[in-house]
Structure formats: structure tokens, C-alpha cells
CSV table of C-alpha atoms in Angstrom, one decimal:
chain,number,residue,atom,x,y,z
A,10,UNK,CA,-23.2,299.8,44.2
A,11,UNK,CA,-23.5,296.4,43.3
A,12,UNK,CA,-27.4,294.9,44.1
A,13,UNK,CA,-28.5,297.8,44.8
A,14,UNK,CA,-31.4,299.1,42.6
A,15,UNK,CA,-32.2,303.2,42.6
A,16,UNK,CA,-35.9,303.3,43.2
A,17,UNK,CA,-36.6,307.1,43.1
A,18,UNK,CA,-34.1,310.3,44.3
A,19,UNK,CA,-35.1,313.7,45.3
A,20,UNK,CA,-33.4,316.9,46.0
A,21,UNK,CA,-33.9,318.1,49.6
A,22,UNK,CA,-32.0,320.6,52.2
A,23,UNK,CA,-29.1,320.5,50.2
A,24,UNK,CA,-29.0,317.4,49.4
A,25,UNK,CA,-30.7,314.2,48.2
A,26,UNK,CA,-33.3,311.8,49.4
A,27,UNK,CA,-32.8,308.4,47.6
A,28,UNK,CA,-34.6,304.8,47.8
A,29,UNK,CA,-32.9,302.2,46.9
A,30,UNK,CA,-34.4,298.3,46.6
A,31,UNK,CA,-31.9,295.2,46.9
A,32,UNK,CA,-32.5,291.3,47.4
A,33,UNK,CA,-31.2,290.3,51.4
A,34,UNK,CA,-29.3,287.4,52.3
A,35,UNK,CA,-30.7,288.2,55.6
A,36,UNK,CA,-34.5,287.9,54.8
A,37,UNK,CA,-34.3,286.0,51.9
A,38,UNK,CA,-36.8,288.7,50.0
A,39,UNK,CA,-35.9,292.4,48.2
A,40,UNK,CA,-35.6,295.1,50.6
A,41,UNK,CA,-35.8,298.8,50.6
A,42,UNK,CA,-34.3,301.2,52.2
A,43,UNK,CA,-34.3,305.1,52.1
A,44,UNK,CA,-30.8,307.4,52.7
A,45,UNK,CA,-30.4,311.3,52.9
A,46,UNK,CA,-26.7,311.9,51.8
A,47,UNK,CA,-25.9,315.8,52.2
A,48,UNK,CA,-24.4,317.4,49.5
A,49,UNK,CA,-20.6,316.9,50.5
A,50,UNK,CA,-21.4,313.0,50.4
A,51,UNK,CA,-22.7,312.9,47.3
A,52,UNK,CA,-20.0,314.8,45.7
A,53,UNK,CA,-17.3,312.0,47.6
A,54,UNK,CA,-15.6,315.1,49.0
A,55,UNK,CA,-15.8,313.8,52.5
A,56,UNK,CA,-16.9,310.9,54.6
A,57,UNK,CA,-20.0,311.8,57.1
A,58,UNK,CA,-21.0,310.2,59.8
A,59,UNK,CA,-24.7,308.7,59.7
A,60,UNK,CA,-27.6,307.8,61.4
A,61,UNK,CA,-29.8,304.9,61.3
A,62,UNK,CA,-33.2,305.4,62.3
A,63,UNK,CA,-35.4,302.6,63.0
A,64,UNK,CA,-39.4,303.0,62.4
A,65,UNK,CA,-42.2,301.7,64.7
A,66,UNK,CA,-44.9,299.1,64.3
A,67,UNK,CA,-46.8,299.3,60.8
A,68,UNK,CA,-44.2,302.1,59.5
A,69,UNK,CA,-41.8,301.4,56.6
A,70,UNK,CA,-38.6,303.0,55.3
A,71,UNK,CA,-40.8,306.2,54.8
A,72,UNK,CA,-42.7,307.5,58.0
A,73,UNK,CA,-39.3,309.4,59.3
A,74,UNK,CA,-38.5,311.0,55.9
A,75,UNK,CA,-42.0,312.0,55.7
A,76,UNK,CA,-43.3,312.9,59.3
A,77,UNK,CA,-40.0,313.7,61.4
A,78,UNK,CA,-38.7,316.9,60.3
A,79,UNK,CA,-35.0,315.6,60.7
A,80,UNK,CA,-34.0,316.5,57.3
A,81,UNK,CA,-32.7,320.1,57.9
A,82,UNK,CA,-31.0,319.4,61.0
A,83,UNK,CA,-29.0,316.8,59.3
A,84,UNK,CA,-27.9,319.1,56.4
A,85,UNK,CA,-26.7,321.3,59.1
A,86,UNK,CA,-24.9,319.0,60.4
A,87,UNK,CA,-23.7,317.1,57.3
A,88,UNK,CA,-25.1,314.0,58.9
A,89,UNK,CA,-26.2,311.1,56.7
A,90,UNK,CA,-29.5,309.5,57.5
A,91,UNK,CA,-30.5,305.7,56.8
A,92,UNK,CA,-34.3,304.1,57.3
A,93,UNK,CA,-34.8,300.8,56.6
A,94,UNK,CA,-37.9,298.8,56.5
A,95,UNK,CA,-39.3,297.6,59.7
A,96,UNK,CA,-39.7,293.9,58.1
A,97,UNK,CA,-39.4,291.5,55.2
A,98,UNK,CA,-42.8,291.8,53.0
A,99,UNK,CA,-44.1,289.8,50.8
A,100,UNK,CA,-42.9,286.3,51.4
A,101,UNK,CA,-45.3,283.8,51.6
A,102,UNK,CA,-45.3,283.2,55.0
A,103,UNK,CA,-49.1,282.3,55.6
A,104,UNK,CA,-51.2,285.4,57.7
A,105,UNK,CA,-47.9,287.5,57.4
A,106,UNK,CA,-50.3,290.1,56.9
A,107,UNK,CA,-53.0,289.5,59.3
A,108,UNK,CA,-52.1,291.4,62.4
A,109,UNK,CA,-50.2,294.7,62.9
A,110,UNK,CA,-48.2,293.6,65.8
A,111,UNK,CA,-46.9,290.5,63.9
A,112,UNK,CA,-45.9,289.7,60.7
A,113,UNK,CA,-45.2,292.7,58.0
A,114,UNK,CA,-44.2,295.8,60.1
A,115,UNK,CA,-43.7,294.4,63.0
A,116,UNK,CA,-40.3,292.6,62.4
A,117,UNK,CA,-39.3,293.4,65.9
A,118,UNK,CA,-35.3,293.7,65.5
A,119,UNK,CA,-34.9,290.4,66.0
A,120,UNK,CA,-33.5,287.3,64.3
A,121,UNK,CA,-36.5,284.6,64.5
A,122,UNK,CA,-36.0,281.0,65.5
A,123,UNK,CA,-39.1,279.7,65.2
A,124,UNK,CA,-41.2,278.4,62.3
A,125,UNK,CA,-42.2,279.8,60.2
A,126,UNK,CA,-40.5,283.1,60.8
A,127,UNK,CA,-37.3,281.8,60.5
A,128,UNK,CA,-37.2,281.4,57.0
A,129,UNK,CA,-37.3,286.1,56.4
A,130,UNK,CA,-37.7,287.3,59.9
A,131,UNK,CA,-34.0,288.2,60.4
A,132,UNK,CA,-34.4,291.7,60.9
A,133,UNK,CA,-31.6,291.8,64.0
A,134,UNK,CA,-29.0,290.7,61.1
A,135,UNK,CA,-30.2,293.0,58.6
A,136,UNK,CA,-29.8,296.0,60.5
A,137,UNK,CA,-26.9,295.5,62.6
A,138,UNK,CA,-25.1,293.8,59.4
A,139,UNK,CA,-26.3,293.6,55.6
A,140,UNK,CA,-27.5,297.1,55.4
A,141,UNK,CA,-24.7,298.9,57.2
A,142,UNK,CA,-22.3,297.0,55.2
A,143,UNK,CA,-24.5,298.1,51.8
A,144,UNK,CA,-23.8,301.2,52.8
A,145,UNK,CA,-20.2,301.7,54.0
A,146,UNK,CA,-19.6,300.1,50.2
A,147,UNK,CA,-21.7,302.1,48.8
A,148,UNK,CA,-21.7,305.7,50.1
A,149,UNK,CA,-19.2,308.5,50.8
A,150,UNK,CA,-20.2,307.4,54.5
A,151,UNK,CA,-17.7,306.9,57.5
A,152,UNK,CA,-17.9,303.7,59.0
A,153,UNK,CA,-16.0,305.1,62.5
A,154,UNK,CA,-19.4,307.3,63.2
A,155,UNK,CA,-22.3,305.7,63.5
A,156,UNK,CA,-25.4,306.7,66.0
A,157,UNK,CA,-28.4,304.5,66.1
A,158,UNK,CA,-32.3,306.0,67.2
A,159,UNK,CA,-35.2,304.6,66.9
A,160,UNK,CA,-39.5,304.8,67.6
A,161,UNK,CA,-41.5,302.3,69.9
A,162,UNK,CA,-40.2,299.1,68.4
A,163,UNK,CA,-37.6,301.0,66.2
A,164,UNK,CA,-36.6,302.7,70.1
A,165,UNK,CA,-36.6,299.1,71.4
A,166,UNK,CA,-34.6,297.8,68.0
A,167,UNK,CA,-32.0,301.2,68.5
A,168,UNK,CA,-31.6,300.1,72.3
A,169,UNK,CA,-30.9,296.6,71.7
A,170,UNK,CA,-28.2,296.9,68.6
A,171,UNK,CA,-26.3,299.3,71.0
A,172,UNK,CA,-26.0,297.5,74.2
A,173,UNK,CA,-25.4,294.2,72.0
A,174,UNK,CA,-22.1,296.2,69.9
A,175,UNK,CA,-20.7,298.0,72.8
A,176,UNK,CA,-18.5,300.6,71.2
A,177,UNK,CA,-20.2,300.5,67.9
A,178,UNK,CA,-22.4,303.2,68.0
A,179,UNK,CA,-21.6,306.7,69.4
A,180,UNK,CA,-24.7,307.2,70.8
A,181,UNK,CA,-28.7,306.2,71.0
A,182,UNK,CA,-32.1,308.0,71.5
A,183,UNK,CA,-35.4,306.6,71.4
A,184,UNK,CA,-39.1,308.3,71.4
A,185,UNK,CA,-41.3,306.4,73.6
A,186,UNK,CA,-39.5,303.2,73.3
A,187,UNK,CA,-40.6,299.6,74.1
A,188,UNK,CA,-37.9,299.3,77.1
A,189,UNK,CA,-39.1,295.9,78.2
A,190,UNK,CA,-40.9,293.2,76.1
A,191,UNK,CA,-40.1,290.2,77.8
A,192,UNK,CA,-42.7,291.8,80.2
A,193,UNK,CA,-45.3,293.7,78.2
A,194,UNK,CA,-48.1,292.4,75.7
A,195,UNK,CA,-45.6,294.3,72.8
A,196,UNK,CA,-43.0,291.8,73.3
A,197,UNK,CA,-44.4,288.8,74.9
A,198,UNK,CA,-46.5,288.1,72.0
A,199,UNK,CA,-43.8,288.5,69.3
A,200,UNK,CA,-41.1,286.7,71.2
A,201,UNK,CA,-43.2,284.1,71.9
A,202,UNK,CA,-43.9,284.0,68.0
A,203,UNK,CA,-40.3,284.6,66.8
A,204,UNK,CA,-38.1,282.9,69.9
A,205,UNK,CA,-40.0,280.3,71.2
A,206,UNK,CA,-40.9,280.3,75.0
A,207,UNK,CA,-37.4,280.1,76.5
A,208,UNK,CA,-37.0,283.8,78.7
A,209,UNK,CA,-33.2,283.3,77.8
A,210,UNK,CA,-33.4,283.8,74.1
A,211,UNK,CA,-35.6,286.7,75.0
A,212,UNK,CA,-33.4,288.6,77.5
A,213,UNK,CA,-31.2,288.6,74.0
A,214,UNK,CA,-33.5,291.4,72.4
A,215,UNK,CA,-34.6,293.1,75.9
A,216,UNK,CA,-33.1,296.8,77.1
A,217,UNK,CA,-33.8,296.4,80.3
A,218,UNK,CA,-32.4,292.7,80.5
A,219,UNK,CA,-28.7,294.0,78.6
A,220,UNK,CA,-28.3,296.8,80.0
A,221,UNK,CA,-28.2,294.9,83.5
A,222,UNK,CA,-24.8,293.2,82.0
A,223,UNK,CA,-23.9,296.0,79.4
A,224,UNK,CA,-19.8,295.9,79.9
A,225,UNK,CA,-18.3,298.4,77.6
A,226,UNK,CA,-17.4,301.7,76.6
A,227,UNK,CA,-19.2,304.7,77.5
A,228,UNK,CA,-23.0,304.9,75.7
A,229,UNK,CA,-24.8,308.2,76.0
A,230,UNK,CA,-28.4,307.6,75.9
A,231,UNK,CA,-31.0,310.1,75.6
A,232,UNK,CA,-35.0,308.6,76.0
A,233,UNK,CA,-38.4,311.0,75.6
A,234,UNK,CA,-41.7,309.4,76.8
A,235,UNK,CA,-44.6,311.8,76.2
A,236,UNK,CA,-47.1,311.2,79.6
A,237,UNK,CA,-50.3,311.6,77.8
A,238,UNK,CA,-48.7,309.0,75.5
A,239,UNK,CA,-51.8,305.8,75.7
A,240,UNK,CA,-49.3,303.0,75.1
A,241,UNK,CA,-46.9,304.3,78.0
A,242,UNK,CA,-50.5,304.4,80.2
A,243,UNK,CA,-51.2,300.7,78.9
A,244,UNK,CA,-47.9,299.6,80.3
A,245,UNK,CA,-46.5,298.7,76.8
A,246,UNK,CA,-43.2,300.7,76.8
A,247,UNK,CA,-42.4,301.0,80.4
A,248,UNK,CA,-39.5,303.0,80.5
A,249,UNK,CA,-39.2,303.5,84.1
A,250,UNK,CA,-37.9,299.3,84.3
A,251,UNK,CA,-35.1,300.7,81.9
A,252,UNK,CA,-34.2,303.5,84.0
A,253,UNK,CA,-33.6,300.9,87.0
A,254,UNK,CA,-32.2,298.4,85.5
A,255,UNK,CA,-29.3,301.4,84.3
A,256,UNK,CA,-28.8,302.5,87.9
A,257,UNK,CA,-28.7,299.4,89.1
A,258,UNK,CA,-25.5,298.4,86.5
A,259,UNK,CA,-23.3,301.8,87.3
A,260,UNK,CA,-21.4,301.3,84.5
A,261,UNK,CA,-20.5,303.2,81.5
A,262,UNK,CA,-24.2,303.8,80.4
A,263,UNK,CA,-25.0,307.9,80.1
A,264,UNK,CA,-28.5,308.2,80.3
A,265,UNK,CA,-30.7,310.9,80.1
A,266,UNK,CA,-34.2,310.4,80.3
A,267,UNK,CA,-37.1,313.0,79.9
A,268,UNK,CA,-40.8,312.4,80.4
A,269,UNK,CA,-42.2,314.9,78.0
A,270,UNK,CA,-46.0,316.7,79.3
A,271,UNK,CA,-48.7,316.6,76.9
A,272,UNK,CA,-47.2,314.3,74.5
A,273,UNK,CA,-48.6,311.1,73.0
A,274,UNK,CA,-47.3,308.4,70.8
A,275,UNK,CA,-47.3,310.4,67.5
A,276,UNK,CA,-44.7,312.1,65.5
A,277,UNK,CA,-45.8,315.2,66.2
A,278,UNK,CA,-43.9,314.0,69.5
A,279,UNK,CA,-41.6,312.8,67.5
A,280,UNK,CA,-41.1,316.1,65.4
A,281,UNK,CA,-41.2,318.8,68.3
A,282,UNK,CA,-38.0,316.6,69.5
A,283,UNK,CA,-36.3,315.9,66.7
A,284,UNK,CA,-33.6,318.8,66.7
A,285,UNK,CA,-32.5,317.9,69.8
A,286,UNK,CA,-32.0,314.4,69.2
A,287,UNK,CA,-29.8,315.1,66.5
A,288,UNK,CA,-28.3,317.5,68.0
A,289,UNK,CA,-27.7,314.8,70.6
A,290,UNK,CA,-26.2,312.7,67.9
A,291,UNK,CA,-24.1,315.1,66.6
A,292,UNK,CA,-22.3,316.3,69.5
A,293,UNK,CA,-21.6,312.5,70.4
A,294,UNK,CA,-21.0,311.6,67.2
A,295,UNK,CA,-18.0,313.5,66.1
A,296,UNK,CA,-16.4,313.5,69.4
């Protein structure tokens, strides 16, 4: 596990939660990332698929492990989990810390071009690339089975690694997703920050923009949007333009899409769900 650093480990459902710090040729900074590895992993008598979970704005590697309640279902299912960080910290970058939606946890998924983001803010390549590559090296993990989910930005980061890899992932869920920044204040603000002004570049990072022109294999999609949920009321997320931009491709894209009563933005949303997205991932996963 060369460059990787063993922060802490702890036992849990049968196997071990384990966070792990490393420098990124991606961001240019040190890195964490957490991993669940179920007890058949860590004892390298099988490959298992895995999961990479991407956090919302202002969570780190942690809020999942912490707050999501996935960990049993994935010992059931001998499922591997991965969280990474939501963005680079620490670099320097002047009022990096400043404002929740920009900056430190609130990387976005994206690979900036502007100044001076440009220099750490390639959160896109770090997902998609460095870390999965850390951890097909590293881990009794199998590369050929990979799902993808995600929260708010992390839904809006899971959607937009999937469409852009056809045929990489198995399958992708999202809770309460951002489903399309290029026209929402969570997106618009960032992009303009990260991408410049050019619409083009930002139709690169937007669901509802790929998924228009997704051309690939068959991608099951499963979305929850809680209706009492204020940032779906606010017209941040807007998962309905997502939903219409799929029908309007009829192409391989499975979706299933759920609007949830009496749900809001929190993970206790996110938790009452949880079993049934994995359960989701698992049934796609090893087909």
C-alpha cells in the first residue's frame, strides 16, 4: 500500500472501518479517505465488489460512516464501502474557508479551470481516477464491480461519474441529488467559480445535460427526493428536469425515481433508505 498512511482502524459488523491519509497528484495536498472492507476482504480470501459513496456540502470522508447506517447491510452483502473527502483542505488557496458552498467541502466533483482553483480543486480526477486506482492496488477489492451513490452534491458527483464512464459503474443512487446546476444557485455559483462562464464546460458536470446524450450500456438509476426536503422547495436539486431530460433520451438509462413524504434533506432521510439502496447496489452489482 505504497503512500498510503493508516490513520485509525476499527472493528465493525464483521469487519473493519479504516482511514487512511495519502498525498494526491490530483489536488496537490494529503487526502483522506475512509473504507469498510468485510471480513472475507481483509483476510484476501476473495475480491468484493465496492461502493463509493460521495458526501454532500460541508461533510467529509466521515458523515456516511457515522450517520448512514449502511454498515450492516454491506457486511451482509460482503460489499466494500469507500468515502472520500468532499474536497482538498488546507491549501492556501486565499478564503478557501470562507463560504460553505465554495471552497473546503464544497469541491463539487469537478476538475476546476479557473484560478485559483485550479491549482487543488480536481476533485472529478480524484474520484473517478487516483482513489479508485489506490484502492484496486491496495485492497482485496474487485475492480469489475463497482456502484457509485452519492448525497446532494455527492448525488450530483455519483450522477455525473456514471453517465461520463458508461459501463463503469453497475449502478447509481442518489438522496436528494443536485440534478441540475447549470440552472440552480448550487451550481451556478460554483461553476462559475471553478469553470469559468462558458455553459459548455458546465454541461460537462450537469445530469440533466449528459444524460440527454448518455450512449452506453444499460445504467439502473434509483433517485429519493424527500417532499418536505427545503432545498428541493428552494429549487436547488430539481429532480424533476432530470427525470425529463431521461425520458426524453430513451436509451439505456433505468431509472427509478421516488419522491419520499415527510422527508427533508437530513440523513435521517438518508438512513430510513439506506437498506434499500444497497440492496439496489447489490442486486446490480453482481449481476
Amino acid at each position: 500500500m505504497a503512500g498510503l498512511e493508516l490513520v485509525s482502524k476499527n472493528r465493525c459488523f464483521n469487519g473493519e472501518v479504516r482511514k487512511y491519509s495519502h498525498f494526491s497528484v490530483s489536488t496537490k495536498c494529503n487526502m483522506t479517505f475512509n473504507i469498510f472492507l468485510p471480513d472475507v476482504a481483509l483476510a484476501n480470501k476473495e475480491k468484493v465488489p465496492v461502493l463509493f459513496y460521495l458526501s454532500g456540502l460541508t461533510c467529509n470522508e466521515d458523515n456516511m460512516l457515522t450517520k448512514g447506517g449502511a454498515l450492516p447491510h454491506l457486511s451482509r452483502e460482503r460489499i466494500a464501502l469507500v468515502t472520500p473527502d468532499t474536497s482538498p483542505r488546507a491549501t492556501g488557496i486565499g478564503g478557501e474557508e470562507n463560504d460553505w458552498e465554495l471552497g473546503a467541502g464544497a469541491g463539487f466533483y469537478v476538475d476546476a479551470t479557473q484560478e485559483p482553483w485550479n491549482a487543488h480543486y480536481k476533485m472529478y480526477s480524484y474520484v473517478q481516477l487516483e482513489i479508485q486506482q489506490l484502492v484496486f492496488e491496495s485492497f482485496s477489492i474487485d475492480s469489475s464491480r463497482v456502484s457509485i451513490f452519492g448525497h446532494s452534491m455527492g448525488g450530483h458527483g455519483a450522477l455525473i461519474l456514471s453517465l461520463r464512464n458508461p459501463g463503469y459503474y453497475k449502478s447509481v443512487s442518489a438522496f436528494a441529488p443536485i440534478c441540475h446546476p447549470s440552472t440552480s444557485n448550487w451550481g451556478q455559483k460554483q461553476f462559475t467559480a471553478y469553470l469559468g462562464l462558458n455553459k459548455d464546460d458546465w454541461a460537462e458536470y450537469d445530469a440533466s445535460e449528459l444524460v440527454k446524450r448518455y450512449d452506453g450500456p444499460a445504467l439502473p438509476i434509483l433517485l429519493d427526493q424527500g417532499d418536505c426536503d427545503q432545498f428541493y422547495s428552494s429549487k436547488q436539486l430539481q429532480p424533476s428536469h432530470f427525470v425529463i431530460a431521461t425520458k426524453s433520451n430513451n436509451t439505456a438509462i433505468e431509472l427509478e425515481d421516488r419522491m419520499q413524504p415527510g422527508y427533508d434533506h437530513s440523513y435521517w432521510f438518508i438512513q430510513t433508505f439506506m437498506e434499500e439502496h444497497i440492496a439496489f447496489h447489490a442486486k446490480h452489482i453482481r449481476s
